[in-house]
């Protein structure tokens, strides 16, 4: 009994020691796991912070790129608008110059000259160039005045400037003045009366002079006399009242026109293709509209959106994972190619041709440097020529200069030979390095493409694609068929009047058409109230029909009439 008790106590003591040891081990394991968890949490937290920082930086860069893109787009749009306006103004003057038939094949040259005059007046006065060109266009419609449009500083140019000056002096706008001036210069006798109503007055002697010149068929002289009288009253008004800001704006505007006109021309050249594409796309756009309506009509809108989001997310994850694998594979291949490049370079460095070529290149560089110094010395000692002439050593001085120049020329020839020899010796090494680098680039590119193409999908999208396809099929089935028009036939058969058929309950009648349209967009159960109203109206029509007296059949046969077949 004592022996058994001793053994039990001994064993129990060992058991307790083992339990304590197990507890200690467990505690150590717990601490290790806790430390590991803490480290992992910190690592993940650091990674999360880094990803947040990257995301913020990416967002900032994306916002900056988007803002820059928007600014560039807006600037391009403004430039194109300015170019189109300038092209329109130029074309207006050109077309009128051609249609007047006064300048033959030189109409384009005349129009170009007039546009240049308009630019100069715009810079001098700050008046909008488009308004000046519109003034020229109106003046060109008066034939007698338009005859001088090809003359620099002639009556036409003076009339253009006079119209602008009159506008600056308060006599309306340059465009409205162009009409009054055009009439006055086209028929000076009658025209000065109209100018008088505008505020431009003439003395009796001036009127008589104008009448005499006009009646003697000296129209150009009469025009010049009228313009001279106007210029004495308003000449220089526009230039003297021009604001510096308007002139600067005009100069900038002309610069923008020069940039925008080629852009506008390029856009105009694409217009026919765009219009043809738009015409071709019209049926497809109608199909798109029907498909959009069918999305809501079929009740598959939510399914379509949810499936599209799932598929887009899964595709993005798969793409990013494949890209990551491709980058990792390409990086490994790059390391391999770097070792190959090092081996190739070592092979080149151990060839005698390489060192011979490098030696020739270095000797050529040295010879070129000595030649450069000799040429420099020959130029520097030129300042000593007056002293050589004073001491009668001019010939010796010339010999020294010539010797230096000849030596420099010989060194240049020797350096050229050395460089040529170096090129011949180093050319195989350079070609070998180029081929190796090209091969390395191709290998890295191919490795990336191979890894990217062979990466399996992380998220299987086959079921999602099938689901998406089935949803699209169900939506297409909900597109209403195209309705065919009714045919009209002529009949002489006597027919009894047909009773008015009540519209079917829930049908697309005149009273229920709106309800059906609402059903198509929002689902069949979204507007039950409208359908109930439709049913009520239908019941009312039935009651009216029941109380209506049917007409008796006529004794005489009815004439032929058009009925729907």
Coordinates of N, CA, C and O in Angstrom, one line a residue, residues 500-503 509 511 534-548:
X500 N -69.5 49.3 -83.9 CA -68.3 49.7 -83.4 C -67.8 48.7 -82.3 O -68.5 48.4 -81.4
X501 N -66.6 48.2 -82.6 CA -66.0 47.2 -81.6 C -65.4 48.0 -80.5 O -64.6 48.9 -80.6
X502 N -65.8 47.6 -79.3 CA -65.1 48.2 -78.1 C -63.6 47.8 -78.0 O -63.3 46.7 -78.4
X503 N -62.8 48.7 -77.6 CA -61.4 48.4 -77.5 C -61.2 47.3 -76.4 O -61.9 47.3 -75.4
X509 N -55.2 51.4 -76.9 CA -56.2 52.2 -77.6 C -55.8 53.7 -77.4 O -54.8 54.0 -76.8
X511 N -57.3 55.7 -75.6 CA -57.4 56.1 -74.2 C -56.4 55.4 -73.4 O -56.0 55.9 -72.3
X534 N -58.5 53.0 -67.9 CA -58.7 52.5 -69.3 C -59.9 51.6 -69.3 O -60.8 51.6 -70.2
X535 N -60.0 50.7 -68.3 CA -61.1 49.7 -68.2 C -62.4 50.5 -68.0 O -63.5 50.1 -68.6
X536 N -62.4 51.5 -67.2 CA -63.7 52.3 -67.0 C -64.1 52.9 -68.2 O -65.3 52.9 -68.6
X537 N -63.2 53.5 -69.0 CA -63.6 54.1 -70.3 C -64.1 53.1 -71.3 O -65.0 53.4 -72.0
X538 N -63.5 51.9 -71.2 CA -64.0 50.9 -72.2 C -65.4 50.4 -71.8 O -66.2 50.3 -72.7
X539 N -65.7 50.3 -70.6 CA -67.1 49.9 -70.1 C -68.1 51.0 -70.6 O -69.2 50.7 -71.0
X540 N -67.6 52.3 -70.5 CA -68.5 53.4 -70.9 C -68.8 53.3 -72.4 O -69.9 53.5 -72.8
X541 N -67.8 53.0 -73.2 CA -68.0 52.8 -74.6 C -69.0 51.7 -74.9 O -69.8 51.8 -75.9
X542 N -68.9 50.6 -74.2 CA -69.8 49.5 -74.4 C -71.2 49.9 -74.1 O -72.2 49.5 -74.9
X543 N -71.4 50.7 -73.1 CA -72.8 51.1 -72.8 C -73.3 52.1 -73.9 O -74.5 52.0 -74.3
X544 N -72.5 52.9 -74.4 CA -72.9 53.8 -75.5 C -73.3 53.0 -76.7 O -74.3 53.3 -77.4
X545 N -72.5 52.0 -77.0 CA -72.8 51.2 -78.2 C -74.1 50.4 -78.0 O -74.9 50.3 -79.0
X546 N -74.4 50.0 -76.8 CA -75.6 49.2 -76.6 C -76.9 50.1 -76.8 O -77.9 49.7 -77.2
X547 N -76.7 51.4 -76.5 CA -77.9 52.3 -76.6 C -77.9 52.9 -78.0 O -78.9 53.6 -78.3
X548 N -77.0 52.7 -78.8 CA -76.9 53.3 -80.2 C -77.9 52.5 -81.1 O -77.8 51.2 -81.1

